[in-house]
Amino acid sequence: MIRNLYLIYGGVVLLGLSAAQYRGWSLATINEVKNVPRSVRDNPGSYRSIYSSFHHYTGGK
Amino acid sequence: MSSAGPTPPGKPQVKALHCPGCGASLTVRSFGNAVTIVCENCRSILDAKDPNLQILQRFKAATGEYRPLIPLGTRGKIRSTDYEVIGFERRTIYVDGVPYSWHEYVLFNPYKGFRYLTEYNGHWNDVSILKALPDVQTDASPPTVKYLGETYKHFQTAKAETSFVLGEFPWQVRVGESVEVSDYVSPPRVLSSEATGDEVTWSMGEYMSGKDIWTTFRLSGTAPEPVGVYENQPSPMSADTRKIWVAFAAFLLVLVVMMIGFDMLARNEQAFSGSYKFDSRDHADASFVTDDFELKGHTSNVEVDTSTDLNNRWIYLNYALINEETGQAFDFGREVSYYHGYDSDGSWSEGGQNDSVAVPSVPPGRYYLRLEPEGDPQYGVTYYSVTVKRDVPQYSFYGLALLALLAPAILLTWRTLNFEHLRWAESDHPPIKLGSSDDD
């Protein structure tokens, strides 16, 4: 019983892994934006990234 | 326990007798095979082999009366043979002054003879007397016993005292008599030796659930729930644990094959590369866009690698991977920093000059990158390059899958080990307790 459950569980894990590899999933934090205007090509400064003005690391030890 | 072979019966019949102590009628169920009979009314132990039923002992239960869970006279089928419960006794051992008591039931079949059931805290054993002597290996630690090719490990040796008896017994039973009992286990079986003087009797018990006993004897109500782990109780997980590790090994093999397969099938193709210079002292807008490039194949990831010449400083890059045709953008920021030095602890370093990130599930099409570097104005010039690769294998998922497959196997193994730990904690060979010391 437990073995069968484990076989199903393991199958699901490996299927998930296959999907992750094929579709190129990633653990990175990426923000998806729709309909970026074509004008950005000519005027890059008009695009406002949500990541701009983040607090940046200023340190070292 | 000790027994002799049954006397083959004539026509089965119940013989009515009277107790010479109190006059109460006695029911004899073992057709002359019993050696002693205990009067259920006055608790006189009678010599069943004496035509006058001589009183051998009168006893008063030291700690009270005990009612058998299976009433005397109850019949049930064990291993395809009908048996009748004819006797009941309570036995007690003392470990470090603490009494532990269990109950034994004498079963009788006129053709097969005697058989026994034992019960301790809801744990049952079907017991029969051995016909051959097992091979005792006392030089092993713990001592072992070999019987019919199976090895049994010593569990416990203790003096067992009979504290209550009822019904018929195929031996000279007495309240207060004691024997040295040694148990050797190989779940679900247990070998027990009972030594009195020079006489040693060996028996084998096989674990039974209370539910099975209740079904066998068609008892009303439900069996008492077993308490704790019994010496020969089979681990409910041990067989599954072995099977799960076998399944895990198979999954691991599939995982490796998948890794090799996806590695071979991945495009892992460079789609763009560019080198840039960023002067943080320049207050003008630093954002710019790259030339466009083609991302081929099916929807898959895109790896963006950043290499810098940073030295005790940082740079932050706002990235946007923009589809020229659809306007879909993948927006992300990457900080690259590298610090190193030397202090009283020796040399140290932190961060690195390079960075890599995988953008997930990017559809095919023509793209360009919009970059906006940021840095401390006092740093000056930083040189960096950006490389975009299509369909790059991500090994972190293999690690996660491995952990996901490993977790249930480890959990089950831990439960199995814990079960064995609980079993042996009650033995003469308890497992070493973590954190214990000689000072304890």
Short mmCIF file of C-alpha atoms in Angstrom, two decimals:
data_model
loop_
_atom_site.label_atom_id
_atom_site.label_comp_id
_atom_site.label_asym_id
_atom_site.label_seq_id
_atom_site.Cartn_x
_atom_site.Cartn_y
_atom_site.Cartn_z
CA MET A 1 0.00 0.00 0.00
CA ILE A 2 2.68 2.47 1.10
CA ARG A 3 4.90 1.29 -1.75
CA ASN A 4 2.14 1.89 -4.29
CA LEU A 5 1.54 5.36 -2.91
CA TYR A 6 5.26 6.03 -3.11
CA LEU A 7 5.38 4.79 -6.72
CA ILE A 8 2.54 7.17 -7.64
CA TYR A 9 4.20 10.01 -5.73
CA GLY A 10 7.59 9.34 -7.34
CA GLY A 11 5.97 9.18 -10.79
CA VAL A 12 4.35 12.58 -10.19
CA VAL A 13 7.70 14.02 -9.02
CA LEU A 14 9.48 12.76 -12.14
CA LEU A 15 6.67 14.00 -14.42
CA GLY A 16 6.92 17.39 -12.75
CA LEU A 17 10.67 17.34 -13.27
CA SER A 18 10.19 16.49 -16.96
CA ALA A 19 7.75 19.38 -17.35
CA ALA A 20 10.16 21.71 -15.53
CA GLN A 21 13.01 20.75 -17.82
CA TYR A 22 11.01 20.82 -21.04
CA ARG A 23 9.20 24.10 -20.36
CA GLY A 24 12.29 25.68 -18.84
CA TRP A 25 10.95 26.48 -15.39
CA SER A 26 13.17 28.48 -13.09
CA LEU A 27 13.35 29.33 -9.40
CA ALA A 28 14.38 32.92 -10.19
CA THR A 29 12.11 35.84 -9.34
CA ILE A 30 11.03 37.27 -12.68
CA ASN A 31 8.27 39.79 -13.27
CA GLU A 32 6.31 39.29 -16.46
CA VAL A 33 5.01 42.46 -18.16
CA LYS A 34 2.48 42.54 -21.00
CA ASN A 35 2.24 45.04 -23.84
CA VAL A 36 5.50 46.91 -23.51
CA PRO A 37 5.22 49.77 -26.05
CA ARG A 38 7.38 49.61 -29.16
CA SER A 39 8.66 53.09 -28.31
CA VAL A 40 10.96 51.53 -25.68
CA ARG A 41 13.18 50.41 -28.57
CA ASP A 42 13.88 54.03 -29.44
CA ASN A 43 13.56 55.52 -25.95
CA PRO A 44 14.87 52.99 -23.37
CA GLY A 45 14.53 55.52 -20.55
CA SER A 46 10.74 55.51 -20.93
CA TYR A 47 10.55 51.96 -19.53
CA ARG A 48 10.27 51.76 -15.77
CA SER A 49 11.53 48.49 -14.35
CA ILE A 50 9.92 47.49 -11.03
CA TYR A 51 13.41 46.55 -9.89
CA SER A 52 14.94 50.02 -10.41
CA SER A 53 15.83 51.98 -7.28
CA PHE A 54 16.05 48.77 -5.25
CA HIS A 55 18.09 49.00 -2.10
CA HIS A 56 21.57 47.97 -3.19
CA TYR A 57 24.23 46.29 -1.18
CA THR A 58 26.93 48.72 -0.13
CA GLY A 59 29.13 46.58 1.92
CA GLY A 60 31.64 43.82 2.05
CA LYS A 61 32.93 42.58 5.36
CA MET B 1 4.40 -24.09 30.20
CA SER B 2 4.87 -27.83 29.94
CA SER B 3 2.72 -30.49 28.42
CA ALA B 4 2.46 -34.12 27.49
CA GLY B 5 0.81 -35.50 24.37
CA PRO B 6 -2.95 -35.93 24.60
CA THR B 7 -4.55 -39.23 25.38
CA PRO B 8 -6.61 -40.15 22.30
CA PRO B 9 -10.20 -39.69 23.31
CA GLY B 10 -13.00 -42.12 23.12
CA LYS B 11 -16.39 -40.63 22.57
CA PRO B 12 -16.08 -36.94 23.52
CA GLN B 13 -18.07 -36.14 26.63
CA VAL B 14 -18.08 -33.70 29.53
CA LYS B 15 -17.41 -35.39 32.86
CA ALA B 16 -19.15 -33.87 35.93
CA LEU B 17 -17.17 -33.88 39.18
CA HIS B 18 -17.38 -32.08 42.49
CA CYS B 19 -14.72 -30.06 44.29
CA PRO B 20 -13.76 -31.79 47.54
CA GLY B 21 -13.07 -28.34 49.04
CA CYS B 22 -16.43 -26.62 48.49
CA GLY B 23 -18.63 -29.20 46.80
CA ALA B 24 -19.12 -27.07 43.70
CA SER B 25 -19.43 -28.96 40.46
CA LEU B 26 -16.34 -29.05 38.26
CA THR B 27 -16.41 -29.13 34.50
CA VAL B 28 -13.57 -31.16 33.03
CA ARG B 29 -13.02 -30.36 29.37
CA SER B 30 -9.74 -32.07 28.60
CA PHE B 31 -10.89 -35.68 28.71
CA GLY B 32 -8.41 -36.80 31.35
CA ASN B 33 -5.46 -34.97 29.85
CA ALA B 34 -5.32 -32.33 32.57
CA VAL B 35 -2.87 -32.76 35.45
CA THR B 36 -4.42 -30.12 37.70
CA ILE B 37 -7.84 -28.52 37.85
CA VAL B 38 -8.64 -25.26 39.60
CA CYS B 39 -12.05 -24.96 41.20
CA GLU B 40 -13.70 -21.81 39.84
CA ASN B 41 -15.66 -21.44 43.08
CA CYS B 42 -13.15 -21.84 45.95
CA ARG B 43 -9.82 -21.56 44.04
CA SER B 44 -8.65 -24.99 45.23
CA ILE B 45 -6.03 -26.54 42.98
CA LEU B 46 -6.93 -30.21 42.60
CA ASP B 47 -4.95 -33.21 41.43
CA ALA B 48 -6.81 -34.24 38.28
CA LYS B 49 -4.97 -37.57 38.18
CA ASP B 50 -6.30 -38.52 41.61
CA PRO B 51 -9.74 -40.19 41.49
CA ASN B 52 -10.58 -38.34 44.72
CA LEU B 53 -9.34 -35.00 43.35
CA GLN B 54 -6.95 -34.39 46.21
CA ILE B 55 -6.54 -30.70 47.06
CA LEU B 56 -2.96 -29.70 46.20
CA GLN B 57 -3.20 -26.02 47.09
CA ARG B 58 -5.72 -23.42 48.14
CA PHE B 59 -4.89 -19.92 47.11
CA LYS B 60 -6.22 -16.46 47.43
CA ALA B 61 -5.20 -14.12 44.64
CA ALA B 62 -2.71 -11.69 46.08
CA THR B 63 -3.79 -8.79 43.95
CA GLY B 64 -7.39 -9.70 43.30
CA GLU B 65 -9.41 -11.81 40.92
CA TYR B 66 -8.72 -11.83 37.21
CA ARG B 67 -11.35 -12.48 34.61
CA PRO B 68 -10.07 -14.08 31.41
CA LEU B 69 -10.79 -12.01 28.29
CA ILE B 70 -11.65 -15.30 26.57
CA PRO B 71 -14.04 -17.17 28.92
CA LEU B 72 -13.21 -20.79 29.73
CA GLY B 73 -15.12 -23.13 27.45
CA THR B 74 -14.94 -20.75 24.46
CA ARG B 75 -14.06 -22.48 21.21
CA GLY B 76 -12.25 -21.13 18.17
CA LYS B 77 -10.38 -22.34 15.12
CA ILE B 78 -6.60 -21.81 15.11
CA ARG B 79 -4.58 -23.05 12.12
CA SER B 80 -7.65 -24.93 10.86
CA THR B 81 -8.09 -26.80 14.16
CA ASP B 82 -10.84 -26.28 16.73
CA TYR B 83 -9.56 -25.51 20.19
CA GLU B 84 -11.35 -24.93 23.47
CA VAL B 85 -10.09 -22.60 26.18
CA ILE B 86 -9.69 -24.77 29.30
CA GLY B 87 -7.26 -22.87 31.51
CA PHE B 88 -6.15 -19.38 32.41
CA GLU B 89 -3.21 -18.11 34.45
CA ARG B 90 -1.62 -14.80 35.27
CA ARG B 91 2.13 -14.60 35.51
CA THR B 92 4.28 -11.75 36.76
CA ILE B 93 7.90 -10.78 36.39
CA TYR B 94 9.69 -8.06 38.32
CA VAL B 95 12.14 -5.79 36.52
CA ASP B 96 13.88 -3.30 38.80
CA GLY B 97 11.11 -3.95 41.32
CA VAL B 98 8.38 -3.07 38.83
CA PRO B 99 5.84 -5.88 38.24
CA TYR B 100 4.88 -6.76 34.65
CA SER B 101 2.05 -9.26 34.31
CA TRP B 102 0.68 -11.19 31.37
CA HIS B 103 -2.03 -13.78 30.90
CA GLU B 104 -1.82 -17.25 29.43
CA TYR B 105 -4.70 -19.29 28.10
CA VAL B 106 -4.54 -23.09 27.84
CA LEU B 107 -6.26 -24.39 24.68
CA PHE B 108 -7.13 -28.00 24.06
CA ASN B 109 -8.08 -30.14 21.12
CA PRO B 110 -8.64 -33.85 21.80
CA TYR B 111 -6.68 -34.84 18.65
CA LYS B 112 -3.98 -32.13 18.51
CA GLY B 113 -3.41 -31.68 22.25
CA PHE B 114 -2.53 -28.42 23.97
CA ARG B 115 -1.80 -25.01 22.62
CA TYR B 116 -1.49 -21.66 24.38
CA LEU B 117 -2.34 -18.04 23.90
CA THR B 118 -0.55 -15.28 25.75
CA GLU B 119 -1.74 -11.72 26.16
CA TYR B 120 0.18 -8.68 27.39
CA ASN B 121 -1.26 -5.17 27.12
CA GLY B 122 -3.38 -6.10 24.11
CA HIS B 123 -0.55 -8.02 22.35
CA TRP B 124 -1.32 -11.69 21.68
CA ASN B 125 0.79 -14.72 20.84
CA ASP B 126 -0.19 -18.13 19.56
CA VAL B 127 2.17 -20.50 21.41
CA SER B 128 3.03 -24.16 20.94
CA ILE B 129 5.62 -26.41 22.60
CA LEU B 130 8.70 -27.18 20.51
CA LYS B 131 9.29 -30.80 19.56
CA ALA B 132 13.05 -30.28 18.98
CA LEU B 133 15.66 -28.40 20.94
CA PRO B 134 16.93 -25.15 19.46
CA ASP B 135 20.65 -24.41 19.22
CA VAL B 136 21.62 -21.82 21.85
CA GLN B 137 24.63 -19.62 21.03
CA THR B 138 25.63 -18.01 24.31
CA ASP B 139 28.92 -16.57 23.01
CA ALA B 140 27.10 -14.11 20.75
CA SER B 141 26.17 -10.67 22.03
CA PRO B 142 23.28 -10.59 22.56
CA PRO B 143 22.98 -14.41 22.84
CA THR B 144 21.09 -16.02 20.00
CA VAL B 145 19.13 -19.18 19.37
CA LYS B 146 18.88 -20.98 16.05
CA TYR B 147 15.79 -22.95 15.23
CA LEU B 148 14.73 -24.29 11.83
CA GLY B 149 17.27 -22.06 10.09
CA GLU B 150 16.06 -18.90 11.78
CA THR B 151 18.11 -16.88 14.25
CA TYR B 152 16.42 -15.45 17.33
CA LYS B 153 18.04 -12.70 19.42
CA HIS B 154 17.91 -12.78 23.18
CA PHE B 155 15.40 -10.27 24.48
CA GLN B 156 14.93 -10.80 28.19
CA THR B 157 15.47 -13.26 31.02
CA ALA B 158 13.44 -12.95 34.20
CA LYS B 159 11.84 -14.97 37.01
CA ALA B 160 8.15 -15.39 36.26
CA GLU B 161 5.81 -16.10 39.15
CA THR B 162 2.35 -17.58 38.75
CA SER B 163 -0.05 -15.27 40.55
CA PHE B 164 -3.48 -16.54 39.50
CA VAL B 165 -4.85 -19.74 37.95
CA LEU B 166 -8.22 -20.95 36.73
CA GLY B 167 -9.42 -24.09 34.91
CA GLU B 168 -7.35 -27.04 33.76
CA PHE B 169 -3.62 -27.39 33.20
CA PRO B 170 -1.49 -30.12 31.70
CA TRP B 171 1.15 -29.65 34.40
CA GLN B 172 1.30 -29.39 38.20
CA VAL B 173 0.37 -25.73 38.44
CA ARG B 174 0.78 -23.82 41.72
CA VAL B 175 0.19 -20.19 42.61
CA GLY B 176 3.50 -18.71 43.75
CA GLU B 177 5.64 -21.12 41.76
CA SER B 178 8.34 -19.43 39.71
CA VAL B 179 10.35 -20.33 36.64
CA GLU B 180 13.16 -18.59 34.80
CA VAL B 181 11.82 -17.38 31.48
CA SER B 182 14.10 -16.37 28.61
CA ASP B 183 12.71 -14.90 25.42
CA TYR B 184 14.48 -14.83 22.05
CA VAL B 185 12.83 -12.86 19.27
CA SER B 186 12.69 -12.86 15.50
CA PRO B 187 9.48 -10.98 14.76
CA PRO B 188 6.77 -12.09 14.36
CA ARG B 189 8.02 -15.14 16.30
CA VAL B 190 9.44 -15.59 19.77
CA LEU B 191 11.18 -18.61 21.29
CA SER B 192 10.76 -18.94 25.04
CA SER B 193 12.52 -21.23 27.44
CA GLU B 194 11.12 -21.95 30.89
CA ALA B 195 13.58 -23.46 33.31
CA THR B 196 12.71 -25.12 36.63
CA GLY B 197 15.62 -26.97 38.14
CA ASP B 198 17.10 -29.16 35.43
CA GLU B 199 14.00 -29.14 33.28
CA VAL B 200 13.81 -26.68 30.37
CA THR B 201 10.75 -26.36 28.18
CA TRP B 202 10.95 -24.51 24.86
CA SER B 203 7.95 -22.99 23.14
CA MET B 204 7.41 -20.87 20.07
CA GLY B 205 5.00 -17.97 19.89
CA GLU B 206 3.72 -16.15 16.84
CA TYR B 207 2.30 -12.66 17.15
CA MET B 208 -1.44 -12.28 16.65
CA SER B 209 -3.56 -9.16 16.70
CA GLY B 210 -6.36 -8.81 19.22
CA LYS B 211 -8.74 -8.38 16.31
CA ASP B 212 -7.79 -11.83 14.98
CA ILE B 213 -8.34 -13.35 18.45
CA TRP B 214 -11.76 -11.74 18.68
CA THR B 215 -12.67 -13.09 15.25
CA THR B 216 -11.28 -16.56 15.99
CA PHE B 217 -13.25 -16.97 19.20
CA ARG B 218 -16.24 -14.91 18.06
CA LEU B 219 -16.00 -12.71 21.13
CA SER B 220 -18.38 -9.82 21.69
CA GLY B 221 -17.19 -6.23 21.68
CA THR B 222 -13.78 -5.22 20.45
CA ALA B 223 -10.29 -6.34 21.44
CA PRO B 224 -8.37 -4.03 23.80
CA GLU B 225 -6.04 -1.76 21.87
CA PRO B 226 -2.40 -2.88 22.16
CA VAL B 227 -0.25 -0.60 24.27
CA GLY B 228 3.35 0.13 23.23
CA VAL B 229 5.55 -2.13 21.10
CA TYR B 230 5.75 -5.81 22.06
CA GLU B 231 8.92 -7.91 21.91
CA ASN B 232 7.98 -9.90 18.80
CA GLN B 233 5.45 -7.51 17.31
CA PRO B 234 6.20 -7.26 13.58
CA SER B 235 7.09 -3.75 12.50
CA PRO B 236 4.25 -2.47 10.33
CA MET B 237 6.76 -0.57 8.21
CA SER B 238 9.87 -2.74 7.84
CA ALA B 239 8.73 -4.59 4.70
CA ASP B 240 7.52 -1.34 3.15
CA THR B 241 10.80 0.36 4.00
CA ARG B 242 12.79 -2.19 2.02
CA LYS B 243 10.40 -1.92 -0.93
CA ILE B 244 10.52 1.86 -0.87
CA TRP B 245 14.31 1.92 -0.95
CA VAL B 246 14.20 -0.44 -3.94
CA ALA B 247 11.69 1.90 -5.61
CA PHE B 248 13.89 4.87 -4.70
CA ALA B 249 16.88 3.22 -6.38
CA ALA B 250 14.77 2.74 -9.52
CA PHE B 251 13.64 6.37 -9.42
CA LEU B 252 17.26 7.47 -8.97
CA LEU B 253 18.20 5.55 -12.09
CA VAL B 254 15.35 7.19 -14.02
CA LEU B 255 16.48 10.57 -12.67
CA VAL B 256 20.02 10.04 -13.96
CA VAL B 257 18.72 8.87 -17.35
CA MET B 258 16.46 11.94 -17.50
CA MET B 259 19.37 14.21 -16.64
CA ILE B 260 21.52 12.74 -19.41
CA GLY B 261 18.58 12.78 -21.85
CA PHE B 262 17.54 16.40 -21.20
CA ASP B 263 21.20 17.45 -21.24
CA MET B 264 21.61 15.93 -24.70
CA LEU B 265 18.33 17.34 -26.01
CA ALA B 266 18.78 20.86 -24.63
CA ARG B 267 19.71 23.48 -27.26
CA ASN B 268 22.07 25.24 -24.85
CA GLU B 269 22.57 27.76 -27.64
CA GLN B 270 24.06 31.23 -27.40
CA ALA B 271 21.56 33.75 -28.81
CA PHE B 272 23.29 37.02 -27.97
CA SER B 273 26.48 38.42 -26.49
CA GLY B 274 27.62 41.99 -25.87
CA SER B 275 30.28 43.88 -23.89
CA TYR B 276 29.59 47.23 -22.23
CA LYS B 277 31.11 49.96 -20.13
CA PHE B 278 29.29 51.76 -17.31
CA ASP B 279 30.57 54.95 -15.76
CA SER B 280 28.70 55.52 -12.51
CA ARG B 281 29.94 59.13 -12.34
CA ASP B 282 27.95 59.94 -15.45
CA HIS B 283 24.59 61.32 -14.32
CA ALA B 284 22.93 60.87 -17.71
CA ASP B 285 20.30 58.14 -18.27
CA ALA B 286 22.28 54.88 -18.38
CA SER B 287 19.54 52.73 -19.91
CA PHE B 288 19.99 51.31 -23.39
CA VAL B 289 18.73 48.45 -25.55
CA THR B 290 20.67 45.75 -27.36
CA ASP B 291 20.32 44.59 -30.93
CA ASP B 292 17.51 42.10 -31.34
CA PHE B 293 18.15 38.38 -31.47
CA GLU B 294 16.23 35.21 -32.22
CA LEU B 295 15.18 32.74 -29.54
CA LYS B 296 14.46 29.47 -31.33
CA GLY B 297 12.72 26.21 -30.48
CA HIS B 298 9.80 25.58 -28.15
CA THR B 299 8.90 27.58 -25.04
CA SER B 300 11.88 27.12 -22.79
CA ASN B 301 14.20 29.01 -20.49
CA VAL B 302 16.72 31.71 -21.30
CA GLU B 303 19.88 32.05 -19.28
CA VAL B 304 21.31 35.54 -18.92
CA ASP B 305 24.96 35.58 -17.79
CA THR B 306 26.68 38.71 -16.56
CA SER B 307 30.48 38.97 -16.28
CA THR B 308 32.15 42.01 -14.72
CA ASP B 309 35.57 43.30 -13.67
CA LEU B 310 34.25 44.32 -10.21
CA ASN B 311 36.78 44.70 -7.43
CA ASN B 312 35.44 45.63 -3.98
CA ARG B 313 32.35 47.20 -5.46
CA TRP B 314 28.92 46.41 -6.81
CA ILE B 315 26.81 47.00 -9.86
CA TYR B 316 23.07 46.58 -10.21
CA LEU B 317 21.56 45.76 -13.57
CA ASN B 318 17.89 46.24 -14.35
CA TYR B 319 17.14 43.80 -17.12
CA ALA B 320 14.11 43.51 -19.36
CA LEU B 321 13.94 40.77 -21.99
CA ILE B 322 11.37 42.17 -24.42
CA ASN B 323 9.63 40.37 -27.26
CA GLU B 324 9.76 42.75 -30.17
CA GLU B 325 6.58 41.40 -31.79
CA THR B 326 4.23 40.80 -28.84
CA GLY B 327 5.48 43.39 -26.32
CA GLN B 328 5.77 40.68 -23.67
CA ALA B 329 8.64 41.47 -21.28
CA PHE B 330 10.48 39.53 -18.58
CA ASP B 331 11.64 42.06 -16.05
CA PHE B 332 14.31 41.26 -13.47
CA GLY B 333 17.16 42.85 -11.59
CA ARG B 334 20.58 41.40 -10.81
CA GLU B 335 23.06 42.66 -8.33
CA VAL B 336 26.66 41.65 -8.88
CA SER B 337 29.14 42.43 -6.13
CA TYR B 338 32.59 41.25 -5.25
CA TYR B 339 34.50 42.11 -2.09
CA HIS B 340 37.69 40.67 -0.71
CA GLY B 341 40.34 41.59 1.80
CA TYR B 342 42.48 40.49 4.68
CA ASP B 343 41.87 40.84 8.41
CA SER B 344 42.83 39.20 11.71
CA ASP B 345 41.03 35.99 10.63
CA GLY B 346 43.02 35.83 7.40
CA SER B 347 41.90 36.53 3.87
CA TRP B 348 38.21 36.71 3.03
CA SER B 349 36.03 37.23 0.00
CA GLU B 350 32.35 37.76 -0.60
CA GLY B 351 30.21 37.54 -3.72
CA GLY B 352 31.68 37.16 -7.18
CA GLN B 353 32.33 38.97 -10.43
CA ASN B 354 29.85 36.88 -12.41
CA ASP B 355 26.13 36.18 -12.22
CA SER B 356 23.71 33.90 -13.97
CA VAL B 357 19.92 33.76 -13.99
CA ALA B 358 17.41 31.56 -15.83
CA VAL B 359 14.32 33.33 -17.17
CA PRO B 360 11.53 30.71 -17.16
CA SER B 361 9.26 29.64 -20.02
CA VAL B 362 10.16 32.17 -22.69
CA PRO B 363 8.23 31.60 -25.95
CA PRO B 364 10.22 31.61 -29.21
CA GLY B 365 10.49 34.90 -31.14
CA ARG B 366 12.62 37.98 -31.70
CA TYR B 367 13.78 39.69 -28.52
CA TYR B 368 16.01 42.46 -27.34
CA LEU B 369 17.36 43.35 -23.93
CA ARG B 370 16.80 46.62 -22.20
CA LEU B 371 19.54 47.27 -19.62
CA GLU B 372 19.82 49.95 -16.98
CA PRO B 373 22.98 49.70 -14.86
CA GLU B 374 23.28 51.38 -11.47
CA GLY B 375 26.30 51.84 -9.23
CA ASP B 376 27.84 53.99 -6.57
CA PRO B 377 28.80 57.36 -8.19
CA GLN B 378 32.26 57.24 -6.61
CA TYR B 379 33.16 53.90 -8.25
CA GLY B 380 33.81 55.14 -11.77
CA VAL B 381 34.02 52.76 -14.73
CA THR B 382 32.88 49.12 -14.68
CA TYR B 383 33.27 46.85 -17.67
CA TYR B 384 30.75 44.07 -18.07
CA SER B 385 29.49 41.67 -20.67
CA VAL B 386 26.11 40.01 -21.12
CA THR B 387 25.47 36.61 -22.74
CA VAL B 388 22.03 35.20 -23.53
CA LYS B 389 21.66 31.44 -23.95
CA ARG B 390 18.58 29.52 -25.03
CA ASP B 391 17.29 26.26 -23.41
CA VAL B 392 19.91 25.63 -20.74
CA PRO B 393 19.49 22.59 -18.38
CA GLN B 394 18.69 23.64 -14.80
CA TYR B 395 20.24 21.18 -12.34
CA SER B 396 18.58 22.65 -9.27
CA PHE B 397 15.36 20.83 -10.19
CA TYR B 398 17.17 17.49 -10.16
CA GLY B 399 18.33 18.28 -6.64
CA LEU B 400 14.79 19.17 -5.59
CA ALA B 401 13.40 16.00 -7.21
CA LEU B 402 16.06 13.94 -5.43
CA LEU B 403 15.09 15.48 -2.09
CA ALA B 404 11.39 14.94 -2.82
CA LEU B 405 12.04 11.25 -3.60
CA LEU B 406 14.36 10.80 -0.65
CA ALA B 407 12.11 12.40 1.99
CA PRO B 408 9.42 9.63 2.22
CA ALA B 409 12.10 6.89 2.23
CA ILE B 410 13.99 8.60 5.05
CA LEU B 411 10.78 9.26 6.99
CA LEU B 412 9.71 5.62 6.73
CA THR B 413 13.19 4.40 7.69
CA TRP B 414 13.16 6.69 10.71
CA ARG B 415 9.75 5.32 11.77
CA THR B 416 11.03 1.74 11.37
CA LEU B 417 14.16 2.47 13.42
CA ASN B 418 12.05 4.20 16.05
CA PHE B 419 9.79 1.13 16.24
CA GLU B 420 12.83 -1.12 16.80
CA HIS B 421 14.18 1.36 19.34
CA LEU B 422 10.93 1.14 21.30
CA ARG B 423 10.96 -2.66 21.06
CA TRP B 424 14.50 -3.07 22.39
CA ALA B 425 14.14 -0.34 25.01
CA GLU B 426 12.12 -2.89 27.03
CA SER B 427 14.73 -5.65 26.68
CA ASP B 428 17.87 -6.67 28.57
CA HIS B 429 19.80 -5.07 25.69
CA PRO B 430 18.39 -1.56 25.39
CA PRO B 431 19.73 0.66 22.61
CA ILE B 432 22.29 3.27 23.67
CA LYS B 433 20.46 6.39 24.67
CA LEU B 434 21.77 9.51 22.98
CA GLY B 435 23.05 12.08 25.43
CA SER B 436 23.52 9.57 28.24
CA SER B 437 26.81 9.51 30.10
CA ASP B 438 28.55 7.55 32.80
CA ASP B 439 27.67 10.30 35.23
CA ASP B 440 23.96 9.63 34.79
#
